[in-house]
mmCIF file of C-alpha atoms in Angstrom:
data_model
loop_
_atom_site.group_PDB
_atom_site.id
_atom_site.type_symbol
_atom_site.label_atom_id
_atom_site.label_comp_id
_atom_site.label_asym_id
_atom_site.label_seq_id
_atom_site.Cartn_x
_atom_site.Cartn_y
_atom_site.Cartn_z
ATOM 1 C CA UNK W 287 -23.895 80.984 159.746
ATOM 2 C CA UNK W 288 -27.685 81.121 159.433
ATOM 3 C CA UNK W 289 -29.253 81.719 156.072
ATOM 4 C CA UNK W 290 -32.661 83.311 155.503
ATOM 5 C CA UNK W 291 -35.125 82.335 152.770
ATOM 6 C CA UNK W 292 -34.557 85.721 151.136
ATOM 7 C CA UNK W 293 -30.796 85.134 151.090
ATOM 8 C CA UNK W 294 -31.372 81.751 149.431
ATOM 9 C CA UNK W 295 -33.377 83.458 146.685
ATOM 10 C CA UNK W 296 -30.787 86.248 146.302
ATOM 11 C CA UNK W 297 -28.029 83.656 146.016
ATOM 12 C CA UNK W 298 -29.889 81.923 143.192
ATOM 13 C CA UNK W 299 -30.564 85.232 141.432
ATOM 14 C CA UNK W 300 -26.868 86.119 141.632
ATOM 15 C CA UNK W 301 -26.014 82.792 140.047
ATOM 16 C CA UNK W 302 -28.569 83.466 137.287
ATOM 17 C CA UNK W 303 -26.984 86.907 136.745
ATOM 18 C CA UNK W 304 -23.599 85.235 136.347
ATOM 19 C CA UNK W 305 -25.025 82.707 133.909
ATOM 20 C CA UNK W 306 -26.752 85.461 131.919
ATOM 21 C CA UNK W 307 -23.430 87.225 131.285
ATOM 22 C CA UNK W 308 -22.574 84.375 128.906
ATOM 23 C CA UNK W 309 -25.953 84.331 127.088
ATOM 24 C CA UNK W 310 -27.337 86.298 124.168
ATOM 25 C CA UNK W 311 -29.907 89.032 124.944
ATOM 26 C CA UNK W 312 -32.783 86.950 123.633
ATOM 27 C CA UNK W 313 -31.678 83.942 125.691
ATOM 28 C CA UNK W 314 -31.380 85.556 129.113
ATOM 29 C CA UNK W 315 -32.916 83.592 131.963
ATOM 30 C CA UNK W 316 -35.776 85.497 133.545
ATOM 31 C CA UNK W 317 -35.440 86.042 137.286
ATOM 32 C CA UNK W 318 -38.636 84.883 138.944
ATOM 33 C CA UNK W 319 -39.729 82.448 141.607
ATOM 34 C CA UNK W 320 -41.474 80.273 139.042
ATOM 35 C CA UNK W 321 -38.587 80.225 136.542
ATOM 36 C CA UNK W 322 -38.065 76.599 135.547
ATOM 37 C CA UNK W 323 -34.504 75.340 136.112
ATOM 38 C CA UNK W 324 -34.999 71.770 134.999
ATOM 39 C CA UNK W 325 -37.266 69.918 132.597
ATOM 40 C CA UNK W 326 -38.911 70.811 129.272
ATOM 41 C CA UNK W 327 -40.040 74.270 130.441
ATOM 42 C CA UNK W 328 -36.510 75.282 131.415
ATOM 43 C CA UNK W 329 -34.476 77.636 129.217
ATOM 44 C CA UNK W 330 -31.314 75.979 130.536
ATOM 45 C CA UNK W 331 -29.487 72.889 129.359
ATOM 46 C CA UNK W 332 -27.729 70.439 131.686
ATOM 47 C CA UNK W 333 -24.424 72.351 131.523
ATOM 48 C CA UNK W 334 -26.207 75.589 132.490
ATOM 49 C CA UNK W 335 -27.776 73.814 135.463
ATOM 50 C CA UNK W 336 -24.369 72.463 136.561
ATOM 51 C CA UNK W 337 -22.856 75.948 136.285
ATOM 52 C CA UNK W 338 -25.779 77.465 138.186
ATOM 53 C CA UNK W 339 -25.506 74.981 141.055
ATOM 54 C CA UNK W 340 -21.732 75.417 141.278
ATOM 55 C CA UNK W 341 -22.078 79.219 141.409
ATOM 56 C CA UNK W 342 -24.637 78.855 144.204
ATOM 57 C CA UNK W 343 -22.317 76.497 146.124
ATOM 58 C CA UNK W 344 -19.464 79.022 145.810
ATOM 59 C CA UNK W 345 -21.596 81.889 147.117
ATOM 60 C CA UNK W 346 -22.844 79.778 150.028
ATOM 61 C CA UNK W 347 -19.241 78.956 150.880
ATOM 62 C CA UNK W 348 -17.781 82.440 150.407
ATOM 63 C CA UNK W 349 -20.557 84.562 151.919
ATOM 64 C CA UNK W 350 -22.137 82.242 154.459
ATOM 65 C CA UNK W 351 -19.411 79.671 155.200
ATOM 66 C CA UNK W 352 -21.866 76.917 154.314
ATOM 67 C CA UNK W 353 -20.323 73.904 152.618
ATOM 68 C CA UNK W 354 -22.529 71.390 150.940
ATOM 69 C CA UNK W 355 -23.052 69.719 147.606
ATOM 70 C CA UNK W 356 -26.480 70.729 146.352
ATOM 71 C CA UNK W 357 -26.911 67.834 143.932
ATOM 72 C CA UNK W 358 -26.367 65.236 146.654
ATOM 73 C CA UNK W 359 -28.015 61.844 146.925
ATOM 74 C CA UNK W 360 -30.877 63.207 148.974
ATOM 75 C CA UNK W 361 -31.696 65.822 146.340
ATOM 76 C CA UNK W 362 -31.465 63.319 143.513
ATOM 77 C CA UNK W 363 -33.691 60.788 145.270
ATOM 78 C CA UNK W 364 -36.528 63.133 146.198
ATOM 79 C CA UNK W 365 -39.781 62.295 144.453
ATOM 80 C CA UNK W 366 -40.257 65.942 143.538
ATOM 81 C CA UNK W 367 -36.949 67.299 142.270
ATOM 82 C CA UNK W 368 -35.818 70.427 144.140
ATOM 83 C CA UNK W 369 -34.409 71.717 140.854
ATOM 84 C CA UNK W 370 -37.836 72.326 139.269
ATOM 85 C CA UNK W 371 -37.983 76.077 139.823
ATOM 86 C CA UNK W 372 -36.140 78.886 141.547
ATOM 87 C CA UNK W 373 -38.639 78.702 144.380
ATOM 88 C CA UNK W 374 -38.280 74.950 144.985
ATOM 89 C CA UNK W 375 -34.492 75.211 144.843
ATOM 90 C CA UNK W 376 -34.485 78.106 147.329
ATOM 91 C CA UNK W 377 -36.695 76.083 149.678
ATOM 92 C CA UNK W 378 -34.398 73.074 149.369
ATOM 93 C CA UNK W 379 -31.250 75.127 150.042
ATOM 94 C CA UNK W 380 -32.892 76.827 153.037
ATOM 95 C CA UNK W 381 -33.984 73.499 154.472
ATOM 96 C CA UNK W 382 -30.603 71.799 153.867
ATOM 97 C CA UNK W 383 -28.493 74.717 155.072
ATOM 98 C CA UNK W 384 -30.434 75.157 158.294
ATOM 99 C CA UNK W 385 -30.729 71.466 159.197
ATOM 100 C CA UNK M 33 -10.141 79.724 125.926
ATOM 101 C CA UNK M 34 -6.779 80.359 127.523
ATOM 102 C CA UNK M 35 -5.821 83.562 129.299
ATOM 103 C CA UNK M 36 -2.296 84.933 129.464
ATOM 104 C CA UNK M 37 -2.094 85.066 133.255
ATOM 105 C CA UNK M 38 0.417 82.793 134.971
ATOM 106 C CA UNK M 39 -0.871 79.251 134.845
ATOM 107 C CA UNK M 40 -1.668 77.372 138.037
ATOM 108 C CA UNK M 41 -0.817 73.676 138.259
ATOM 109 C CA UNK M 42 -1.980 71.327 140.991
ATOM 110 C CA UNK M 43 0.062 68.155 141.486
ATOM 111 C CA UNK M 44 -0.738 65.456 144.024
ATOM 112 C CA UNK M 45 2.062 63.559 145.757
ATOM 113 C CA UNK M 46 4.818 66.151 145.489
ATOM 114 C CA UNK M 47 6.919 65.152 148.490
ATOM 115 C CA UNK M 48 9.052 62.735 146.461
ATOM 116 C CA UNK M 49 9.569 60.833 143.214
ATOM 117 C CA UNK M 50 7.771 61.761 140.010
ATOM 118 C CA UNK M 51 5.479 64.281 141.739
ATOM 119 C CA UNK M 52 8.426 66.198 143.176
ATOM 120 C CA UNK M 53 10.264 66.183 139.849
ATOM 121 C CA UNK M 54 7.127 67.353 138.008
ATOM 122 C CA UNK M 55 6.620 70.188 140.488
ATOM 123 C CA UNK M 56 10.221 71.333 139.976
ATOM 124 C CA UNK M 57 9.830 71.107 136.205
ATOM 125 C CA UNK M 58 6.606 73.182 136.119
ATOM 126 C CA UNK M 59 8.250 75.742 138.428
ATOM 127 C CA UNK M 60 11.178 76.000 136.008
ATOM 128 C CA UNK M 61 8.637 76.905 133.298
ATOM 129 C CA UNK M 62 7.390 79.809 135.414
ATOM 130 C CA UNK M 63 4.086 78.285 136.522
ATOM 131 C CA UNK M 64 2.515 78.593 139.951
ATOM 132 C CA UNK M 65 2.580 75.110 141.440
ATOM 133 C CA UNK M 66 0.321 73.916 144.216
ATOM 134 C CA UNK M 67 1.428 70.584 145.611
ATOM 135 C CA UNK M 68 0.078 68.252 148.234
ATOM 136 C CA UNK M 69 1.039 65.114 150.098
ATOM 137 C CA UNK M 70 0.736 63.618 153.549
ATOM 138 C CA UNK M 71 4.257 64.759 154.413
ATOM 139 C CA UNK M 72 6.247 67.956 153.942
ATOM 140 C CA UNK M 73 7.838 68.884 150.620
ATOM 141 C CA UNK M 74 11.484 69.924 150.189
ATOM 142 C CA UNK M 75 10.656 72.631 147.603
ATOM 143 C CA UNK M 76 11.173 76.155 148.912
ATOM 144 C CA UNK M 77 10.178 78.603 146.178
ATOM 145 C CA UNK M 78 7.897 81.616 146.018
ATOM 146 C CA UNK M 79 5.773 80.068 143.285
ATOM 147 C CA UNK M 80 5.322 76.817 145.176
ATOM 148 C CA UNK M 81 2.685 76.261 147.797
ATOM 149 C CA UNK M 82 2.421 72.979 149.707
ATOM 150 C CA UNK M 83 -0.564 71.502 151.481
ATOM 151 C CA UNK M 84 -0.204 68.581 153.859
ATOM 152 C CA UNK M 85 -3.492 66.805 153.322
ATOM 153 C CA UNK M 86 -4.996 63.369 153.270
ATOM 154 C CA UNK M 87 -6.126 63.229 149.656
ATOM 155 C CA UNK M 88 -8.800 60.671 150.507
ATOM 156 C CA UNK M 89 -10.520 63.072 152.915
ATOM 157 C CA UNK M 90 -13.252 64.929 151.021
ATOM 158 C CA UNK M 91 -13.398 67.841 153.453
ATOM 159 C CA UNK M 92 -9.633 68.410 153.334
ATOM 160 C CA UNK M 93 -9.647 68.216 149.539
ATOM 161 C CA UNK M 94 -12.537 70.664 149.259
ATOM 162 C CA UNK M 95 -10.689 73.085 151.560
ATOM 163 C CA UNK M 96 -7.584 72.796 149.377
ATOM 164 C CA UNK M 97 -9.564 73.707 146.262
ATOM 165 C CA UNK M 98 -11.378 76.483 148.091
ATOM 166 C CA UNK M 99 -7.989 77.994 148.959
ATOM 167 C CA UNK M 100 -6.840 77.771 145.327
ATOM 168 C CA UNK M 101 -10.080 79.390 144.142
ATOM 169 C CA UNK M 102 -9.866 82.262 146.588
ATOM 170 C CA UNK M 103 -6.150 82.868 146.106
ATOM 171 C CA UNK M 104 -5.617 82.248 142.394
ATOM 172 C CA UNK M 105 -9.161 82.318 140.945
ATOM 173 C CA UNK M 106 -8.107 79.661 138.465
ATOM 174 C CA UNK M 107 -6.666 76.208 137.878
ATOM 175 C CA UNK M 108 -5.132 75.218 134.540
ATOM 176 C CA UNK M 109 -3.643 71.760 135.038
ATOM 177 C CA UNK M 110 -4.290 68.935 137.470
ATOM 178 C CA UNK M 111 -1.718 66.147 137.615
ATOM 179 C CA UNK M 112 -3.200 63.267 139.638
ATOM 180 C CA UNK M 113 0.144 61.681 140.439
ATOM 181 C CA UNK M 114 -0.299 60.388 143.993
ATOM 182 C CA UNK M 115 -0.768 56.662 144.209
ATOM 183 C CA UNK M 116 0.019 53.589 146.227
ATOM 184 C CA UNK M 117 0.868 50.093 145.112
ATOM 185 C CA UNK M 118 0.071 46.718 146.626
ATOM 186 C CA UNK M 119 2.008 43.899 145.082
ATOM 187 C CA UNK M 120 0.986 40.570 146.494
ATOM 188 C CA UNK M 121 -0.820 37.404 145.542
ATOM 189 C CA UNK M 122 -4.584 37.916 145.790
ATOM 190 C CA UNK M 123 -4.890 35.076 148.312
ATOM 191 C CA UNK M 124 -2.552 36.940 150.659
ATOM 192 C CA UNK M 125 -4.121 40.370 150.206
ATOM 193 C CA UNK M 126 -6.120 41.669 153.175
ATOM 194 C CA UNK M 127 -9.259 43.706 152.463
ATOM 195 C CA UNK M 128 -7.647 46.648 154.271
ATOM 196 C CA UNK M 129 -5.010 46.798 151.513
ATOM 197 C CA UNK M 130 -7.703 46.763 148.846
ATOM 198 C CA UNK M 131 -9.542 49.628 150.539
ATOM 199 C CA UNK M 132 -6.330 51.629 150.969
ATOM 200 C CA UNK M 133 -5.327 51.211 147.318
ATOM 201 C CA UNK M 134 -8.768 52.098 145.981
ATOM 202 C CA UNK M 135 -9.124 55.054 148.352
ATOM 203 C CA UNK M 136 -5.872 56.640 147.219
ATOM 204 C CA UNK M 137 -5.774 55.612 143.576
ATOM 205 C CA UNK M 138 -9.438 55.823 142.593
ATOM 206 C CA UNK M 139 -11.519 57.768 145.106
ATOM 207 C CA UNK M 140 -8.921 60.516 145.613
ATOM 208 C CA UNK M 141 -8.335 60.861 141.869
ATOM 209 C CA UNK M 142 -12.075 61.203 141.357
ATOM 210 C CA UNK M 143 -12.344 63.820 144.114
ATOM 211 C CA UNK M 144 -9.536 65.876 142.588
ATOM 212 C CA UNK M 145 -11.000 65.608 139.065
ATOM 213 C CA UNK M 146 -14.433 66.693 140.289
ATOM 214 C CA UNK M 147 -13.170 69.663 142.247
ATOM 215 C CA UNK M 148 -10.688 70.668 139.539
ATOM 216 C CA UNK M 149 -13.282 70.920 136.787
ATOM 217 C CA UNK M 150 -15.359 73.253 138.965
ATOM 218 C CA UNK M 151 -12.451 75.704 138.875
ATOM 219 C CA UNK M 152 -11.368 75.038 135.299
ATOM 220 C CA UNK M 153 -14.855 75.691 133.883
ATOM 221 C CA UNK M 154 -14.504 79.369 134.765
ATOM 222 C CA UNK M 155 -11.886 79.826 132.031
ATOM 223 C CA UNK M 156 -13.367 77.125 129.815
ATOM 224 C CA UNK M 157 -9.907 75.596 129.832
ATOM 225 C CA UNK M 158 -8.241 72.808 131.735
ATOM 226 C CA UNK M 159 -5.997 69.796 131.429
ATOM 227 C CA UNK M 160 -6.284 66.788 133.718
ATOM 228 C CA UNK M 161 -3.690 64.038 133.622
ATOM 229 C CA UNK M 162 -4.333 60.844 135.572
ATOM 230 C CA UNK M 163 -1.876 58.053 136.280
ATOM 231 C CA UNK M 164 -2.476 54.486 135.132
ATOM 232 C CA UNK M 165 0.196 51.806 134.697
ATOM 233 C CA UNK M 166 1.412 49.214 132.210
ATOM 234 C CA UNK M 167 0.232 46.645 134.783
ATOM 235 C CA UNK M 168 -3.269 47.167 133.300
ATOM 236 C CA UNK M 169 -2.629 46.006 129.709
ATOM 237 C CA UNK M 170 -0.102 43.398 130.888
ATOM 238 C CA UNK M 171 -2.548 41.921 133.467
ATOM 239 C CA UNK M 172 0.376 41.323 135.788
ATOM 240 C CA UNK M 173 0.127 38.524 138.335
ATOM 241 C CA UNK M 174 0.619 39.764 141.865
ATOM 242 C CA UNK M 175 -0.828 43.147 141.025
ATOM 243 C CA UNK M 176 -4.535 42.322 140.906
ATOM 244 C CA UNK M 177 -5.626 45.102 143.234
ATOM 245 C CA UNK M 178 -3.173 47.729 142.005
ATOM 246 C CA UNK M 179 -3.986 47.004 138.350
ATOM 247 C CA UNK M 180 -7.730 46.869 139.071
ATOM 248 C CA UNK M 181 -7.559 50.299 140.705
ATOM 249 C CA UNK M 182 -5.691 51.680 137.700
ATOM 250 C CA UNK M 183 -8.206 50.019 135.379
ATOM 251 C CA UNK M 184 -10.827 52.048 137.197
ATOM 252 C CA UNK M 185 -8.707 55.151 136.582
ATOM 253 C CA UNK M 186 -8.663 54.415 132.859
ATOM 254 C CA UNK M 187 -12.453 54.087 132.701
ATOM 255 C CA UNK M 188 -12.826 57.205 134.832
ATOM 256 C CA UNK M 189 -10.495 59.062 132.468
ATOM 257 C CA UNK M 190 -12.440 58.055 129.362
ATOM 258 C CA UNK M 191 -15.843 58.924 130.785
ATOM 259 C CA UNK M 192 -14.760 62.163 132.443
ATOM 260 C CA UNK M 193 -13.230 63.148 129.105
ATOM 261 C CA UNK M 194 -16.760 63.071 127.691
ATOM 262 C CA UNK M 195 -18.433 64.740 130.648
ATOM 263 C CA UNK M 196 -15.855 67.526 130.952
ATOM 264 C CA UNK M 197 -15.443 68.251 127.231
ATOM 265 C CA UNK M 198 -18.182 70.875 127.226
ATOM 266 C CA UNK M 199 -16.259 72.784 129.883
ATOM 267 C CA UNK M 200 -13.130 72.933 127.707
ATOM 268 C CA UNK M 201 -11.337 70.421 129.930
ATOM 269 C CA UNK M 202 -9.421 67.440 128.549
ATOM 270 C CA UNK M 203 -8.799 64.307 130.621
ATOM 271 C CA UNK M 204 -6.033 61.889 129.675
ATOM 272 C CA UNK M 205 -3.855 59.339 131.433
ATOM 273 C CA UNK M 206 -0.286 58.204 131.281
ATOM 274 C CA UNK M 207 0.582 54.564 131.937
ATOM 275 C CA UNK M 208 4.182 54.530 133.087
ATOM 276 C CA UNK M 209 6.387 51.483 132.810
ATOM 277 C CA UNK M 210 8.514 50.724 135.900
ATOM 278 C CA UNK M 211 10.519 53.779 136.919
ATOM 279 C CA UNK M 212 13.132 53.697 139.664
ATOM 280 C CA UNK M 213 11.050 55.253 142.445
ATOM 281 C CA UNK M 214 9.861 54.229 145.909
ATOM 282 C CA UNK M 215 6.828 52.591 144.317
ATOM 283 C CA UNK M 216 8.899 49.677 143.035
ATOM 284 C CA UNK M 217 11.768 49.679 145.545
ATOM 285 C CA UNK M 218 10.569 46.425 147.131
ATOM 286 C CA UNK M 219 9.883 44.594 143.880
ATOM 287 C CA UNK M 220 12.479 41.842 143.240
ATOM 288 C CA UNK M 221 14.869 42.489 140.330
ATOM 289 C CA UNK M 222 13.751 39.378 138.430
ATOM 290 C CA UNK M 223 10.121 40.564 138.524
ATOM 291 C CA UNK M 224 11.131 43.919 137.065
ATOM 292 C CA UNK M 225 13.229 42.173 134.414
ATOM 293 C CA UNK M 226 10.278 39.962 133.520
ATOM 294 C CA UNK M 227 8.032 43.015 133.218
ATOM 295 C CA UNK M 228 10.514 44.924 131.056
ATOM 296 C CA UNK M 229 10.600 41.943 128.701
ATOM 297 C CA UNK M 230 6.879 42.393 128.029
ATOM 298 C CA UNK M 231 7.457 45.972 126.805
ATOM 299 C CA UNK M 232 8.219 46.794 123.174
ATOM 300 C CA UNK M 233 11.178 48.870 124.341
ATOM 301 C CA UNK M 234 12.890 46.938 127.112
ATOM 302 C CA UNK M 235 14.235 49.482 129.578
ATOM 303 C CA UNK M 236 13.173 51.227 132.763
ATOM 304 C CA UNK M 237 11.305 54.465 132.269
ATOM 305 C CA UNK M 238 12.808 57.776 133.299
ATOM 306 C CA UNK M 239 11.361 61.009 134.548
ATOM 307 C CA UNK M 240 11.902 62.620 131.134
ATOM 308 C CA UNK M 241 9.648 59.975 129.557
ATOM 309 C CA UNK M 242 6.826 60.907 131.921
ATOM 310 C CA UNK M 243 7.484 64.625 131.461
ATOM 311 C CA UNK M 244 7.318 64.248 127.683
ATOM 312 C CA UNK M 245 3.811 62.749 127.765
ATOM 313 C CA UNK M 246 2.555 65.263 130.323
ATOM 314 C CA UNK M 247 3.989 68.100 128.270
ATOM 315 C CA UNK M 248 2.071 66.766 125.255
ATOM 316 C CA UNK M 249 -1.233 66.381 127.139
ATOM 317 C CA UNK M 250 -1.028 69.865 128.679
ATOM 318 C CA UNK M 251 -0.049 71.781 125.548
ATOM 319 C CA UNK M 252 -2.574 74.343 124.289
ATOM 320 C CA UNK M 253 -2.472 72.579 120.909
ATOM 321 C CA UNK M 254 -3.652 69.326 122.541
ATOM 322 C CA UNK M 255 -7.208 70.606 122.909
ATOM 323 C CA UNK M 256 -8.452 67.815 120.599
ATOM 324 C CA UNK M 257 -6.698 65.071 122.602
ATOM 325 C CA UNK M 258 -8.883 63.619 125.337
ATOM 326 C CA UNK M 259 -9.838 60.261 126.858
ATOM 327 C CA UNK M 260 -6.496 58.785 125.823
ATOM 328 C CA UNK M 261 -4.189 56.444 127.727
ATOM 329 C CA UNK M 262 -0.521 56.554 126.684
ATOM 330 C CA UNK M 263 1.665 53.673 127.897
ATOM 331 C CA UNK M 264 5.395 54.163 128.145
ATOM 332 C CA UNK M 265 7.616 51.565 126.546
ATOM 333 C CA UNK M 266 4.930 50.126 124.283
ATOM 334 C CA UNK M 267 2.355 48.020 126.070
#
């Protein structure tokens, strides 16, 4: 099944929503294209990032019948990590899912 | 965090031997048991579901877990029981045997651990039990490849215990002594006798010995027990 760029973003936002259900009000992750997912600017720790990526993988599988491991070797070896922001992750998912 | 819904247990290698007996035991406790093996399973019960899969095939394994997630929305215990042995002098061991043993014993166990924790994290609860062997601490001649693969399982168990702790998942391993199953049916009696003599308690293991350790590892109260290897018979 084809996946649009908007659907990639929506999938990430849904995963952030799910993650936010477990966080205090003052620790909610802001939904925005420039929200940092990784690195010193990110409000998330490594476990949050793992949970976020797994939620995204589940949605891709359930709603779009797309099966792939986001944190694969290609993603980990890229000079610019695709996990920097919501926008870079959405672009990476779109590119990988439509290859 | 444990919920009160019926627990779901996944056991690999349930067509015979220890895996079959464990599946029957968990069913008798009222759990939902999902089993898998290359061949069919004799268990016919409402709470038992069998998948004929090649546990070394990542796609097949991912499909199995996807089915569990969609049907049960949870996984409480994973018992990584399936394994193969190769007992031969290293000089006479073809590389194909090495690859087969590592694929089933190490790579498949890793695949199942990785996919299981994805499901277990949802309830912040899970118990994973891997299978090692007394051949590891005894450094048994003729079992270089089998023992090396189980050594890898022990290291995997200890490191995954650390990585999975923050998800509420414990990872432990049992190291059975020889038990009268298909795994040792071709091992000469004198070899078994020699091995038993290395144990503190010199007898063959029984299913109840394995069950006892697995019962301990999977108990709710064992949430502070992780990264441990328990050898039967005293190794």
